[in-house]
mmCIF file of C-alpha atoms in Angstrom:
data_model
loop_
_atom_site.group_PDB
_atom_site.id
_atom_site.type_symbol
_atom_site.label_atom_id
_atom_site.label_comp_id
_atom_site.label_asym_id
_atom_site.label_seq_id
_atom_site.Cartn_x
_atom_site.Cartn_y
_atom_site.Cartn_z
ATOM 1 C CA ASN A 1 -132.116 66.348 62.856
ATOM 2 C CA ALA A 2 -131.402 69.288 65.157
ATOM 3 C CA GLY A 3 -127.607 69.288 64.638
ATOM 4 C CA VAL A 4 -125.961 72.208 66.456
ATOM 5 C CA THR A 5 -128.416 74.524 68.191
ATOM 6 C CA GLN A 6 -127.482 77.967 69.492
ATOM 7 C CA THR A 7 -129.514 80.320 71.633
ATOM 8 C CA PRO A 8 -130.229 83.160 71.665
ATOM 9 C CA LYS A 9 -130.036 84.214 68.010
ATOM 10 C CA PHE A 10 -129.851 87.904 68.888
ATOM 11 C CA GLN A 11 -128.852 89.697 72.079
ATOM 12 C CA VAL A 12 -128.151 93.292 73.067
ATOM 13 C CA LEU A 13 -126.133 93.923 76.214
ATOM 14 C CA LYS A 14 -124.851 96.941 78.045
ATOM 15 C CA THR A 15 -121.163 97.247 78.871
ATOM 16 C CA GLY A 16 -120.368 95.322 82.015
ATOM 17 C CA GLN A 17 -123.301 92.924 81.843
ATOM 18 C CA SER A 18 -122.720 89.196 81.752
ATOM 19 C CA MET A 19 -124.519 86.544 79.765
ATOM 20 C CA THR A 20 -124.265 82.990 78.503
ATOM 21 C CA LEU A 21 -124.563 81.828 74.922
ATOM 22 C CA GLN A 22 -125.929 78.316 74.796
ATOM 23 C CA CYS A 23 -124.808 75.591 72.419
ATOM 24 C CA ALA A 24 -126.126 72.051 72.205
ATOM 25 C CA GLN A 25 -125.518 69.241 69.740
ATOM 26 C CA ASP A 26 -127.320 65.942 69.397
ATOM 27 C CA MET A 27 -124.761 64.101 67.258
ATOM 28 C CA ASN A 28 -122.651 62.665 70.091
ATOM 29 C CA HIS A 29 -119.683 64.754 68.959
ATOM 30 C CA GLU A 30 -116.614 64.923 71.169
ATOM 31 C CA TYR A 31 -115.147 68.082 69.664
ATOM 32 C CA MET A 32 -116.966 71.357 70.296
ATOM 33 C CA SER A 33 -115.735 74.873 69.745
ATOM 34 C CA TRP A 34 -116.723 78.522 69.749
ATOM 35 C CA TYR A 35 -115.728 80.964 67.015
ATOM 36 C CA ARG A 36 -116.395 84.614 66.519
ATOM 37 C CA GLN A 37 -116.755 86.166 63.099
ATOM 38 C CA ASP A 38 -115.926 89.795 62.477
ATOM 39 C CA PRO A 39 -115.706 91.727 59.194
ATOM 40 C CA GLY A 40 -112.155 91.653 57.870
ATOM 41 C CA MET A 41 -111.006 89.290 60.629
ATOM 42 C CA GLY A 42 -112.610 86.075 59.473
ATOM 43 C CA LEU A 43 -113.413 83.316 61.929
ATOM 44 C CA ARG A 44 -111.351 83.161 65.111
ATOM 45 C CA LEU A 45 -111.375 80.379 67.661
ATOM 46 C CA ILE A 46 -112.318 81.435 71.196
ATOM 47 C CA HIS A 47 -112.383 78.180 73.196
ATOM 48 C CA TYR A 48 -112.694 74.520 72.381
ATOM 49 C CA SER A 49 -113.342 71.197 74.055
ATOM 50 C CA VAL A 50 -112.241 67.695 73.095
ATOM 51 C CA GLY A 51 -114.645 65.970 75.453
ATOM 52 C CA ALA A 52 -116.698 66.355 78.601
ATOM 53 C CA GLY A 53 -114.634 67.950 81.359
ATOM 54 C CA ILE A 54 -111.870 69.083 78.975
ATOM 55 C CA THR A 55 -111.610 72.627 77.660
ATOM 56 C CA ASP A 56 -108.810 74.803 76.342
ATOM 57 C CA GLN A 57 -108.193 78.265 74.974
ATOM 58 C CA GLY A 58 -108.148 79.255 71.342
ATOM 59 C CA GLU A 59 -106.824 82.410 69.706
ATOM 60 C CA VAL A 60 -109.000 85.008 71.445
ATOM 61 C CA PRO A 61 -110.070 83.647 74.859
ATOM 62 C CA ASN A 62 -109.905 86.823 76.950
ATOM 63 C CA GLY A 63 -113.235 87.879 78.397
ATOM 64 C CA TYR A 64 -114.862 84.501 77.796
ATOM 65 C CA ASN A 65 -115.316 81.414 79.897
ATOM 66 C CA VAL A 66 -116.473 77.905 78.993
ATOM 67 C CA SER A 67 -117.273 74.618 80.659
ATOM 68 C CA ARG A 68 -118.200 71.182 79.336
ATOM 69 C CA SER A 69 -120.125 69.166 81.894
ATOM 70 C CA THR A 70 -121.879 66.979 79.307
ATOM 71 C CA THR A 71 -121.076 65.775 75.804
ATOM 72 C CA GLU A 72 -124.067 67.651 74.422
ATOM 73 C CA ASP A 73 -123.639 71.158 75.855
ATOM 74 C CA PHE A 74 -120.898 73.752 75.564
ATOM 75 C CA PRO A 75 -121.989 77.175 76.882
ATOM 76 C CA LEU A 76 -119.923 80.325 76.350
ATOM 77 C CA ARG A 77 -119.993 82.900 79.135
ATOM 78 C CA LEU A 78 -119.202 86.557 78.736
ATOM 79 C CA LEU A 79 -118.000 87.693 82.130
ATOM 80 C CA SER A 80 -118.239 91.480 81.730
ATOM 81 C CA ALA A 81 -119.311 92.476 78.243
ATOM 82 C CA ALA A 82 -117.315 95.078 76.310
ATOM 83 C CA PRO A 83 -118.106 96.786 72.982
ATOM 84 C CA SER A 84 -115.179 94.862 71.443
ATOM 85 C CA GLN A 85 -117.195 91.686 71.977
ATOM 86 C CA THR A 86 -119.837 92.833 69.535
ATOM 87 C CA SER A 87 -119.716 90.038 66.993
ATOM 88 C CA VAL A 88 -121.424 87.002 65.557
ATOM 89 C CA TYR A 89 -120.661 83.891 67.568
ATOM 90 C CA PHE A 90 -120.708 80.404 66.131
ATOM 91 C CA CYS A 91 -120.649 77.094 67.912
ATOM 92 C CA ALA A 92 -119.291 74.120 65.985
ATOM 93 C CA SER A 93 -118.857 70.421 66.599
ATOM 94 C CA SER A 94 -117.296 67.356 65.032
ATOM 95 C CA PHE A 95 -117.064 63.689 65.924
ATOM 96 C CA ASP A 96 -113.283 63.848 65.868
ATOM 97 C CA ARG A 97 -110.502 65.721 64.062
ATOM 98 C CA ALA A 98 -110.910 63.668 60.900
ATOM 99 C CA ARG A 99 -114.609 64.370 60.439
ATOM 100 C CA GLU A 100 -116.687 67.263 59.196
ATOM 101 C CA LEU A 101 -117.153 70.323 61.348
ATOM 102 C CA PHE A 102 -120.793 71.343 61.722
ATOM 103 C CA PHE A 103 -121.825 74.869 62.649
ATOM 104 C CA GLY A 104 -124.810 76.339 64.399
ATOM 105 C CA GLU A 105 -126.804 79.229 62.949
ATOM 106 C CA GLY A 106 -124.962 81.809 65.007
ATOM 107 C CA SER A 107 -125.712 84.272 67.797
ATOM 108 C CA ARG A 108 -125.476 87.945 66.946
ATOM 109 C CA LEU A 109 -124.359 89.945 69.982
ATOM 110 C CA THR A 110 -124.288 93.722 70.283
ATOM 111 C CA VAL A 111 -122.652 95.371 73.290
ATOM 112 C CA LEU A 112 -123.529 99.014 73.805
ATOM 113 C CA LYS B 1 -98.004 79.383 61.081
ATOM 114 C CA GLN B 2 -100.669 78.057 58.757
ATOM 115 C CA GLU B 3 -102.297 80.657 56.546
ATOM 116 C CA VAL B 4 -105.168 80.143 54.140
ATOM 117 C CA THR B 5 -105.839 82.454 51.217
ATOM 118 C CA GLN B 6 -108.814 82.620 48.916
ATOM 119 C CA ILE B 7 -108.614 84.581 45.704
ATOM 120 C CA PRO B 8 -110.608 86.332 44.400
ATOM 121 C CA ALA B 9 -112.460 87.933 47.295
ATOM 122 C CA ALA B 10 -115.513 88.355 45.085
ATOM 123 C CA LEU B 11 -116.695 86.835 41.830
ATOM 124 C CA SER B 12 -119.716 87.588 39.652
ATOM 125 C CA VAL B 13 -120.698 85.310 36.756
ATOM 126 C CA PRO B 14 -123.794 84.729 34.613
ATOM 127 C CA GLU B 15 -126.064 81.820 35.325
ATOM 128 C CA GLY B 16 -125.126 78.539 33.692
ATOM 129 C CA GLU B 17 -121.376 79.011 33.762
ATOM 130 C CA ASN B 18 -118.979 76.511 35.240
ATOM 131 C CA LEU B 19 -116.638 78.161 37.712
ATOM 132 C CA VAL B 20 -113.678 77.463 39.958
ATOM 133 C CA LEU B 21 -112.960 78.886 43.392
ATOM 134 C CA ASN B 22 -109.407 78.765 44.680
ATOM 135 C CA CYS B 23 -107.934 78.094 48.091
ATOM 136 C CA SER B 24 -104.250 77.997 48.985
ATOM 137 C CA PHE B 25 -102.539 77.117 52.251
ATOM 138 C CA THR B 26 -98.960 77.510 53.404
ATOM 139 C CA ASP B 27 -98.314 74.308 55.391
ATOM 140 C CA SER B 28 -99.013 70.915 53.850
ATOM 141 C CA ALA B 29 -99.167 69.184 57.245
ATOM 142 C CA ILE B 30 -102.951 68.930 57.369
ATOM 143 C CA TYR B 31 -105.506 66.295 58.333
ATOM 144 C CA ASN B 32 -108.092 67.540 55.909
ATOM 145 C CA LEU B 33 -109.613 70.508 54.105
ATOM 146 C CA GLN B 34 -113.257 71.478 54.240
ATOM 147 C CA TRP B 35 -115.319 73.738 52.005
ATOM 148 C CA PHE B 36 -118.231 75.674 53.469
ATOM 149 C CA ARG B 37 -120.971 77.877 52.182
ATOM 150 C CA GLN B 38 -122.315 80.841 54.141
ATOM 151 C CA ASP B 39 -125.465 82.716 53.227
ATOM 152 C CA PRO B 40 -125.909 86.274 54.557
ATOM 153 C CA GLY B 41 -126.835 86.270 58.230
ATOM 154 C CA LYS B 42 -126.574 82.491 58.450
ATOM 155 C CA GLY B 43 -124.209 79.867 59.752
ATOM 156 C CA LEU B 44 -121.683 77.871 57.769
ATOM 157 C CA THR B 45 -122.930 74.859 55.854
ATOM 158 C CA SER B 46 -120.463 72.100 55.142
ATOM 159 C CA LEU B 47 -120.172 71.290 51.437
ATOM 160 C CA LEU B 48 -117.267 68.888 51.092
ATOM 161 C CA LEU B 49 -114.544 67.413 53.257
ATOM 162 C CA ILE B 50 -111.333 66.096 51.684
ATOM 163 C CA GLN B 51 -108.958 64.033 53.757
ATOM 164 C CA SER B 52 -105.241 64.635 53.230
ATOM 165 C CA SER B 53 -104.896 61.249 51.501
ATOM 166 C CA GLN B 54 -107.622 62.044 48.973
ATOM 167 C CA ARG B 55 -107.370 63.949 45.706
ATOM 168 C CA GLU B 56 -110.990 64.947 45.242
ATOM 169 C CA GLN B 57 -114.540 64.716 46.498
ATOM 170 C CA THR B 58 -117.794 65.207 44.633
ATOM 171 C CA SER B 59 -121.295 66.111 45.706
ATOM 172 C CA GLY B 60 -123.854 66.835 43.024
ATOM 173 C CA ARG B 61 -122.653 69.793 40.948
ATOM 174 C CA LEU B 62 -119.731 70.397 43.279
ATOM 175 C CA ASN B 63 -116.268 68.918 42.956
ATOM 176 C CA ALA B 64 -113.400 69.749 45.273
ATOM 177 C CA SER B 65 -109.801 68.829 44.596
ATOM 178 C CA LEU B 66 -106.797 68.822 46.864
ATOM 179 C CA ASP B 67 -103.109 69.050 45.947
ATOM 180 C CA LYS B 68 -101.448 68.909 49.318
ATOM 181 C CA SER B 69 -97.911 69.151 48.024
ATOM 182 C CA SER B 70 -98.577 72.462 46.292
ATOM 183 C CA GLY B 71 -100.881 73.728 49.041
ATOM 184 C CA ARG B 72 -103.894 74.201 46.804
ATOM 185 C CA SER B 73 -107.536 73.241 46.640
ATOM 186 C CA THR B 74 -110.207 74.147 44.135
ATOM 187 C CA LEU B 75 -113.980 74.030 44.321
ATOM 188 C CA TYR B 76 -115.573 73.478 40.933
ATOM 189 C CA ILE B 77 -119.237 74.425 40.541
ATOM 190 C CA ALA B 78 -120.911 73.130 37.409
ATOM 191 C CA ALA B 79 -123.847 74.827 35.684
ATOM 192 C CA SER B 80 -124.106 77.624 38.241
ATOM 193 C CA GLN B 81 -127.523 78.809 39.438
ATOM 194 C CA PRO B 82 -128.651 81.998 41.224
ATOM 195 C CA GLY B 83 -129.189 79.883 44.338
ATOM 196 C CA ASP B 84 -125.447 79.233 44.428
ATOM 197 C CA SER B 85 -124.877 82.879 45.353
ATOM 198 C CA ALA B 86 -123.183 82.898 48.756
ATOM 199 C CA THR B 87 -119.789 83.242 50.385
ATOM 200 C CA TYR B 88 -117.618 80.149 50.060
ATOM 201 C CA LEU B 89 -114.967 79.467 52.672
ATOM 202 C CA CYS B 90 -112.271 76.867 52.800
ATOM 203 C CA ALA B 91 -110.636 75.713 56.005
ATOM 204 C CA VAL B 92 -107.747 73.385 56.776
ATOM 205 C CA ARG B 93 -107.299 71.302 59.894
ATOM 206 C CA PRO B 94 -103.581 71.301 60.699
ATOM 207 C CA ILE B 95 -101.887 68.249 62.139
ATOM 208 C CA GLN B 96 -100.335 70.404 64.849
ATOM 209 C CA GLY B 97 -103.195 72.068 66.684
ATOM 210 C CA ALA B 98 -105.882 69.892 65.102
ATOM 211 C CA GLN B 99 -108.603 71.368 67.274
ATOM 212 C CA LYS B 100 -108.387 74.659 65.409
ATOM 213 C CA LEU B 101 -109.491 74.980 61.821
ATOM 214 C CA VAL B 102 -107.726 77.719 59.905
ATOM 215 C CA PHE B 103 -110.129 79.574 57.649
ATOM 216 C CA GLY B 104 -109.663 81.609 54.535
ATOM 217 C CA GLN B 105 -111.420 84.953 54.217
ATOM 218 C CA GLY B 106 -113.863 83.546 51.683
ATOM 219 C CA THR B 107 -114.967 84.253 48.136
ATOM 220 C CA ARG B 108 -118.272 86.071 47.742
ATOM 221 C CA LEU B 109 -119.972 84.541 44.713
ATOM 222 C CA THR B 110 -122.825 86.170 42.809
ATOM 223 C CA ILE B 111 -124.634 84.295 40.044
ATOM 224 C CA ASN B 112 -126.558 86.664 37.799
ATOM 225 C CA PRO B 113 -129.798 85.406 36.204
#
């Protein structure tokens, strides 16, 4: 089973560049979300979606954009990368709020 | 605001010991609590999910308990092995704002051969 798949695993950007982190799940999950993990800060929610066509902001949404055109995919866009966005990004999904949350392997992003 | 605390931040024990990891949360209005394991440079792997109506869940050598009224959960690991070395995180899903899990900072566990 593929589960939650994230690409790329590693990326280096220059300040001001834009890019998209891809996330796909094959479990027919309605809930999908993006977290970032930073030393000393733990995991923080960036954006989430409760179904195709529905997205909302989490704790730290500034500088990021999302869309959910299909149940399977939930890409995260960095509009104009900044060094403060250097982090490890995790995509996660669950069938609903009562079920387990499954994480992808993460995407490590460095912004120079 | 829901807060989740895991103490200690790090724990080192010899192989074969039984051990308990602690998780506390400030608001008992939760749907469930989930324990994860994270290996260095890897994603989070789900270990156990306890619904708010449950008292415990077991999977192999792992047993997680939940006392919602006191805001506490424990993860019991029996007969620890070096392969259990990892960071263990607990997370609660609050009833208000259920789309956002609230994570603890984790306990970094080292099992010494």
